[in-house]
XYZ file of C-alpha atoms in Angstrom:
143
model
C -34.369 12.493 54.765
C -36.207 15.741 55.454
C -35.634 18.937 53.489
C -33.350 20.118 56.286
C -31.137 17.250 57.437
C -30.670 16.817 61.179
C -27.391 15.510 62.569
C -26.957 14.412 66.179
C -23.445 14.325 67.654
C -23.041 12.239 70.811
C -20.164 11.740 73.238
C -20.103 10.751 76.890
C -19.939 14.196 78.531
C -21.142 16.399 75.634
C -18.389 18.779 76.682
C -15.696 18.329 74.023
C -15.835 16.134 70.919
C -19.567 16.347 70.216
C -19.623 20.092 70.882
C -16.682 20.665 68.524
C -18.381 18.554 65.847
C -21.659 20.435 66.316
C -19.829 23.759 66.040
C -18.162 22.726 62.796
C -21.407 21.306 61.379
C -23.182 24.616 61.983
C -20.308 26.671 60.594
C -19.321 24.580 57.570
C -22.925 24.098 56.441
C -23.690 27.782 56.975
C -26.764 26.812 58.965
C -28.323 24.619 56.279
C -28.621 21.648 58.592
C -30.170 21.220 62.011
C -27.550 20.234 64.563
C -28.184 18.487 67.876
C -25.752 17.172 70.464
C -26.005 15.232 73.679
C -24.130 13.095 76.145
C -24.837 9.878 78.003
C -23.340 11.445 81.167
C -23.246 15.211 80.489
C -20.543 17.261 82.150
C -21.072 20.496 84.044
C -19.469 22.761 81.437
C -17.794 22.754 78.040
C -14.085 21.874 78.094
C -12.331 25.284 78.085
C -9.408 23.930 76.033
C -11.879 22.726 73.378
C -13.451 26.209 73.376
C -9.983 27.743 72.926
C -9.010 25.359 70.111
C -12.260 26.049 68.260
C -11.891 29.816 68.712
C -8.450 29.589 67.099
C -10.208 28.221 64.001
C -12.932 30.873 64.075
C -15.719 28.753 65.587
C -17.399 30.001 68.770
C -18.800 27.288 71.045
C -18.777 29.377 74.239
C -22.587 29.359 74.505
C -22.807 25.558 74.281
C -24.068 23.715 77.348
C -23.714 19.953 77.932
C -27.092 18.237 77.449
C -28.393 14.793 78.323
C -28.901 12.604 75.267
C -32.588 11.808 74.717
C -34.398 9.231 72.624
C -36.308 12.122 71.012
C -33.036 13.586 69.704
C -32.183 10.264 68.085
C -35.695 9.926 66.653
C -35.514 13.437 65.114
C -32.109 12.871 63.490
C -31.215 11.718 60.001
C -27.658 10.870 61.062
C -26.369 9.957 64.525
C -22.626 10.323 65.040
C -21.314 8.739 68.230
C -17.919 9.334 69.776
C -17.352 6.828 72.528
C -20.804 6.630 74.118
C -21.004 2.893 73.466
C -24.277 1.207 74.382
C -25.678 4.380 75.984
C -26.888 5.626 72.597
C -30.376 4.393 71.708
C -30.702 2.682 68.332
C -33.704 3.298 66.086
C -34.269 1.484 62.774
C -33.822 3.546 59.639
C -31.286 5.956 61.099
C -27.783 6.388 59.776
C -25.229 5.672 62.504
C -21.491 6.297 62.482
C -19.061 5.814 65.343
C -16.045 8.101 65.161
C -13.113 6.833 67.201
C -11.722 10.067 68.586
C -9.543 10.731 71.603
C -11.391 12.471 74.435
C -9.882 15.977 74.749
C -10.622 16.138 78.498
C -7.433 16.911 80.393
C -5.329 17.125 77.229
C -3.004 20.059 76.449
C -3.969 22.486 73.691
C -1.543 20.991 71.129
C -3.285 17.593 71.412
C -6.753 19.173 71.374
C -5.848 20.984 68.140
C -5.128 17.613 66.501
C -8.477 16.245 67.709
C -10.185 19.430 66.468
C -8.623 19.098 63.025
C -9.662 15.433 62.799
C -13.231 16.358 63.762
C -13.302 19.167 61.190
C -12.268 16.858 58.347
C -14.813 14.207 59.398
C -17.625 16.771 59.624
C -16.717 18.200 56.197
C -16.795 14.698 54.671
C -20.138 13.934 56.346
C -21.665 17.159 55.017
C -20.386 16.410 51.511
C -22.097 13.005 51.684
C -25.359 14.432 53.003
C -25.505 17.106 50.329
C -24.029 15.039 47.464
C -27.350 14.395 45.778
C -28.605 17.957 46.067
C -27.605 21.424 44.968
C -26.660 22.094 48.577
C -23.134 20.714 48.078
C -21.905 24.224 47.366
C -23.071 25.172 50.864
C -20.058 23.573 52.537
C -17.253 25.868 53.619
C -14.567 23.230 54.199
C-alpha cells in the first residue's frame, strides 16, 4: 500500500451508493486517503435524495458528478469496493476487493435512503479503521 491509501467505490450509476461512500470516506478520514468513484453505466446526475440525506449528516456531495469506471482507477487503487456492479468491474491481481450488498437508493423515499446512508457510513468507518490499523493514522477517523 502507498503512503496515501486510495479507495475506489463503484456502483452501477455512480449516482448514489458509491458517491455517498466516497463522501463519507473523504469526511471521516479528514482527507488522509485518496478517494475515487465510478460507475459501469454512469447516470446523468447525482441522486438528489442521496444528496439530501448526506447533507442531513453534514456531508456535501453536491459537486459530485457520475463518472465512468476505468481500468486506470482500479489499477491506482489499494481497495476496490463494489456495490452491485457485478462483472462490469475489472479485476487486477493484488488488489483488495469487497462487494457491499446495499440497496440502490434510486427512486427510494428519504426515510429509506437514510437507512442506506447509515449502513454506508458504518461500513466506510470500519474500512478506514482496517486500512489505518497498522499505522498511527487510526486517530484520523472521525466516525
